[in-house]
Every structure is written in C-alpha cells, then in structure tokens.
Amino acid sequence: MPRIQTLCPRCKQPIVADVQLLFDMTTDPTAKQKMLSRGTNSARCQACGYEGMISSPVVYHDPEKELLLTYFPPELGLPITEQEKQIGPLINQVVNALPAEKRKGYLFQPRTMFTFQTLIDTVLEADGITKEMIEAQQKRINVLQRLLSIPNPEDRITVIRQEAELIDGETFALLSTLIQSASMQGDEANAKVLAQLQSEMLQETEFGRKLLA
C-alpha cells in the first residue's frame, strides 16, 4: 500500500497516509472486506488530532459479480481529464490481471459512483444486502449504543420498553457478538456491562421472554 502526502481534511496541514486506490477481488480475495471495513485510506493528523478517512480515488472490481466501479472524490476538485488520468491506469491493472478469456464487456463500461457511500451500497446490493436492510441494522446498532450510554438501570429499562419493536433476534445476535468480542479482548468490565444489558432486554421485551422460555 503506497504512502502519500496529502492535506488533513480538518486543519489542512500536510499529513502522510497509507492509501489503497485499487480493490480487486481477482488479485486479493480480501479486497471487499478491506473496503467495506473502511480500515484503509485513513490517517491521523498529529497537528489537530483528526482521525478518519481521507479523500482518494477508488476502483473496485469483483469479476464474479461483474462489477467494475469507480469513485473520484468531488472535493479534490480535479477536471474530468485529470480524473481519467488517475483512474485509467487502475482500470488497466484490472484488465491485465484477468486472462483474455475472462475479459467481458463490463470491463469496458465501468460504473461511476458519485459518493463513497453509493459505492458501498452498490457492492452490498450485489451480495443481496439492500439499503433498507442496512438502515434497519443501523437502527438496531443505534438502540444498543443509546442503551449503553444510560447508566441508570431504571432509565435503561424504560428505553428498552419504548424500543421493543427493534429488539429482535438480530439485535440479540449483535449484542452477543459484542459480548464475545469484549471477552476475547480481555475487557471484562465492558463484557459485564453488555451482559447486564442483555439480561435486561431478555426480561423486559416480548421477544426476550420468548427466548428465555
């Protein structure tokens, strides 16, 4: 992964970041996971403390799904001709990595994504994960985060009852994953808090009581 010098999105001071421009499932089976996790193309600014994604072009290729997607951040303010100069060599790498017999028409009609989130949504939709499913999952995560921010058990129970519709099998599965992750990392204090929340959700929701039964 090349290191480049760019500007901090917040304070505009020069920073050095590890940047991956091409995510190609042909040459790297973990490319999709790397991109979806948003663990790449991020940096930390020593000057202002900013930590997060930086603006960079991205080309994503999945030959199995016949996806060739390109994204160029508009905030970079480069003309189309300059964008093509940066994206073109990446697409050539994609084509050259495939045997001649596997080069299909989609390779010569890459789809332009206007936002990074649209790129992510398109990749997930190809896996059968719709935007509605993603939004529903995010609502469950938001409920768990809200509950974990409430220190008083009585207040927590009130919110659990209010949000009972969102507390279902997927919510309990998310919570179980968090508990397991905390335990594996040796974070017993956090695991205990999560387990307490799980117990309250089991006792105070209809779905939880069914699980207990």
PDB file of N, CA, C and O in Angstrom, residues 4 12-13 16 34 42 46 63 65 73 77-78 82 91 96 98 112 114 132 152 156 159 165 188 205:
ATOM      1  N   ILE A   4       1.325   8.304   0.725  1.00  0.00           N
ATOM      2  CA  ILE A   4       1.307   9.568   0.002  1.00  0.00           C
ATOM      3  C   ILE A   4       1.222  10.723   0.990  1.00  0.00           C
ATOM      4  O   ILE A   4       0.824  10.549   2.144  1.00  0.00           O
ATOM      5  N   LYS A  12      -5.975  21.144   7.294  1.00  0.00           N
ATOM      6  CA  LYS A  12      -5.254  21.372   6.034  1.00  0.00           C
ATOM      7  C   LYS A  12      -3.727  21.338   6.176  1.00  0.00           C
ATOM      8  O   LYS A  12      -3.005  21.789   5.293  1.00  0.00           O
ATOM      9  N   GLN A  13      -3.250  20.786   7.298  1.00  0.00           N
ATOM     10  CA  GLN A  13      -1.810  20.606   7.451  1.00  0.00           C
ATOM     11  C   GLN A  13      -1.365  19.355   6.686  1.00  0.00           C
ATOM     12  O   GLN A  13      -2.134  18.400   6.556  1.00  0.00           O
ATOM     13  N   VAL A  16       0.944  12.329   6.169  1.00  0.00           N
ATOM     14  CA  VAL A  16       1.304  11.170   5.357  1.00  0.00           C
ATOM     15  C   VAL A  16       0.313  10.058   5.670  1.00  0.00           C
ATOM     16  O   VAL A  16       0.000   9.797   6.833  1.00  0.00           O
ATOM     17  N   LYS A  34     -11.742  -5.338   3.054  1.00  0.00           N
ATOM     18  CA  LYS A  34     -10.904  -4.178   3.372  1.00  0.00           C
ATOM     19  C   LYS A  34     -11.638  -2.881   3.083  1.00  0.00           C
ATOM     20  O   LYS A  34     -11.581  -1.929   3.854  1.00  0.00           O
ATOM     21  N   SER A  42      -7.170   5.826   5.544  1.00  0.00           N
ATOM     22  CA  SER A  42      -7.442   6.660   6.710  1.00  0.00           C
ATOM     23  C   SER A  42      -6.108   7.148   7.271  1.00  0.00           C
ATOM     24  O   SER A  42      -5.053   6.574   6.994  1.00  0.00           O
ATOM     25  N   GLN A  46      -1.288  14.677  13.351  1.00  0.00           N
ATOM     26  CA  GLN A  46      -0.614  14.999  14.608  1.00  0.00           C
ATOM     27  C   GLN A  46      -0.904  16.424  15.056  1.00  0.00           C
ATOM     28  O   GLN A  46      -0.827  16.747  16.235  1.00  0.00           O
ATOM     29  N   PRO A  63     -14.944  -9.745 -10.251  1.00  0.00           N
ATOM     30  CA  PRO A  63     -15.244 -10.448 -11.503  1.00  0.00           C
ATOM     31  C   PRO A  63     -16.439 -11.383 -11.393  1.00  0.00           C
ATOM     32  O   PRO A  63     -17.181 -11.568 -12.355  1.00  0.00           O
ATOM     33  N   LYS A  65     -19.194 -10.950  -9.680  1.00  0.00           N
ATOM     34  CA  LYS A  65     -20.434 -10.176  -9.776  1.00  0.00           C
ATOM     35  C   LYS A  65     -20.427  -9.257 -11.006  1.00  0.00           C
ATOM     36  O   LYS A  65     -21.400  -8.518 -11.225  1.00  0.00           O
ATOM     37  N   PRO A  73     -13.405  11.460  -5.518  1.00  0.00           N
ATOM     38  CA  PRO A  73     -13.985  12.438  -4.586  1.00  0.00           C
ATOM     39  C   PRO A  73     -14.118  13.821  -5.225  1.00  0.00           C
ATOM     40  O   PRO A  73     -13.124  14.371  -5.711  1.00  0.00           O
ATOM     41  N   GLY A  77     -11.578  18.388  -6.526  1.00  0.00           N
ATOM     42  CA  GLY A  77     -11.689  19.491  -7.476  1.00  0.00           C
ATOM     43  C   GLY A  77     -10.893  19.351  -8.750  1.00  0.00           C
ATOM     44  O   GLY A  77     -10.481  20.358  -9.337  1.00  0.00           O
ATOM     45  N   LEU A  78     -10.673  18.109  -9.209  1.00  0.00           N
ATOM     46  CA  LEU A  78      -9.888  17.904 -10.426  1.00  0.00           C
ATOM     47  C   LEU A  78     -10.800  17.789 -11.639  1.00  0.00           C
ATOM     48  O   LEU A  78     -11.889  17.220 -11.554  1.00  0.00           O
ATOM     49  N   GLU A  82      -8.148  15.001 -15.790  1.00  0.00           N
ATOM     50  CA  GLU A  82      -7.174  14.604 -14.772  1.00  0.00           C
ATOM     51  C   GLU A  82      -7.671  13.379 -14.003  1.00  0.00           C
ATOM     52  O   GLU A  82      -6.893  12.491 -13.653  1.00  0.00           O
ATOM     53  N   ILE A  91      -7.757   0.881 -13.979  1.00  0.00           N
ATOM     54  CA  ILE A  91      -8.620   0.000 -14.771  1.00  0.00           C
ATOM     55  C   ILE A  91      -7.776  -0.923 -15.650  1.00  0.00           C
ATOM     56  O   ILE A  91      -8.092  -2.111 -15.813  1.00  0.00           O
ATOM     57  N   ASN A  96      -5.602  -6.265 -17.093  1.00  0.00           N
ATOM     58  CA  ASN A  96      -4.382  -7.056 -17.307  1.00  0.00           C
ATOM     59  C   ASN A  96      -4.262  -8.228 -16.346  1.00  0.00           C
ATOM     60  O   ASN A  96      -3.574  -9.213 -16.638  1.00  0.00           O
ATOM     61  N   LEU A  98      -6.608 -10.207 -15.558  1.00  0.00           N
ATOM     62  CA  LEU A  98      -7.515 -11.274 -15.976  1.00  0.00           C
ATOM     63  C   LEU A  98      -7.006 -11.974 -17.225  1.00  0.00           C
ATOM     64  O   LEU A  98      -6.491 -11.316 -18.147  1.00  0.00           O
ATOM     65  N   THR A 112     -19.597   4.747 -12.731  1.00  0.00           N
ATOM     66  CA  THR A 112     -19.116   5.844 -11.891  1.00  0.00           C
ATOM     67  C   THR A 112     -20.021   6.025 -10.684  1.00  0.00           C
ATOM     68  O   THR A 112     -21.243   6.150 -10.825  1.00  0.00           O
ATOM     69  N   PHE A 114     -20.966   8.425  -7.481  1.00  0.00           N
ATOM     70  CA  PHE A 114     -20.800   9.840  -7.155  1.00  0.00           C
ATOM     71  C   PHE A 114     -20.498  10.095  -5.684  1.00  0.00           C
ATOM     72  O   PHE A 114     -20.071  11.190  -5.315  1.00  0.00           O
ATOM     73  N   GLU A 132     -32.382  -0.893   2.535  1.00  0.00           N
ATOM     74  CA  GLU A 132     -33.348  -0.981   3.627  1.00  0.00           C
ATOM     75  C   GLU A 132     -32.833  -1.895   4.748  1.00  0.00           C
ATOM     76  O   GLU A 132     -33.021  -1.602   5.937  1.00  0.00           O
ATOM     77  N   ASN A 152     -28.248   4.571  34.433  1.00  0.00           N
ATOM     78  CA  ASN A 152     -29.283   4.183  35.393  1.00  0.00           C
ATOM     79  C   ASN A 152     -30.114   3.020  34.854  1.00  0.00           C
ATOM     80  O   ASN A 152     -30.737   3.123  33.803  1.00  0.00           O
ATOM     81  N   ARG A 156     -32.768   2.756  31.653  1.00  0.00           N
ATOM     82  CA  ARG A 156     -32.464   1.821  30.566  1.00  0.00           C
ATOM     83  C   ARG A 156     -33.677   0.957  30.256  1.00  0.00           C
ATOM     84  O   ARG A 156     -34.028   0.751  29.096  1.00  0.00           O
ATOM     85  N   VAL A 159     -36.304   2.769  28.240  1.00  0.00           N
ATOM     86  CA  VAL A 159     -35.950   2.868  26.820  1.00  0.00           C
ATOM     87  C   VAL A 159     -36.118   1.505  26.137  1.00  0.00           C
ATOM     88  O   VAL A 159     -36.589   1.429  24.998  1.00  0.00           O
ATOM     89  N   GLU A 165     -39.831  -2.822  19.615  1.00  0.00           N
ATOM     90  CA  GLU A 165     -40.012  -3.293  18.232  1.00  0.00           C
ATOM     91  C   GLU A 165     -38.681  -3.586  17.552  1.00  0.00           C
ATOM     92  O   GLU A 165     -38.608  -4.442  16.669  1.00  0.00           O
ATOM     93  N   GLU A 188     -13.154  -7.336  30.522  1.00  0.00           N
ATOM     94  CA  GLU A 188     -14.190  -7.951  31.342  1.00  0.00           C
ATOM     95  C   GLU A 188     -15.218  -6.933  31.844  1.00  0.00           C
ATOM     96  O   GLU A 188     -16.403  -7.252  31.989  1.00  0.00           O
ATOM     97  N   THR A 205     -38.582  -7.482  27.226  1.00  0.00           N
ATOM     98  CA  THR A 205     -39.189  -7.460  25.892  1.00  0.00           C
ATOM     99  C   THR A 205     -39.896  -8.784  25.621  1.00  0.00           C
ATOM    100  O   THR A 205     -39.524  -9.826  26.154  1.00  0.00           O
TER     101      THR A 205
END
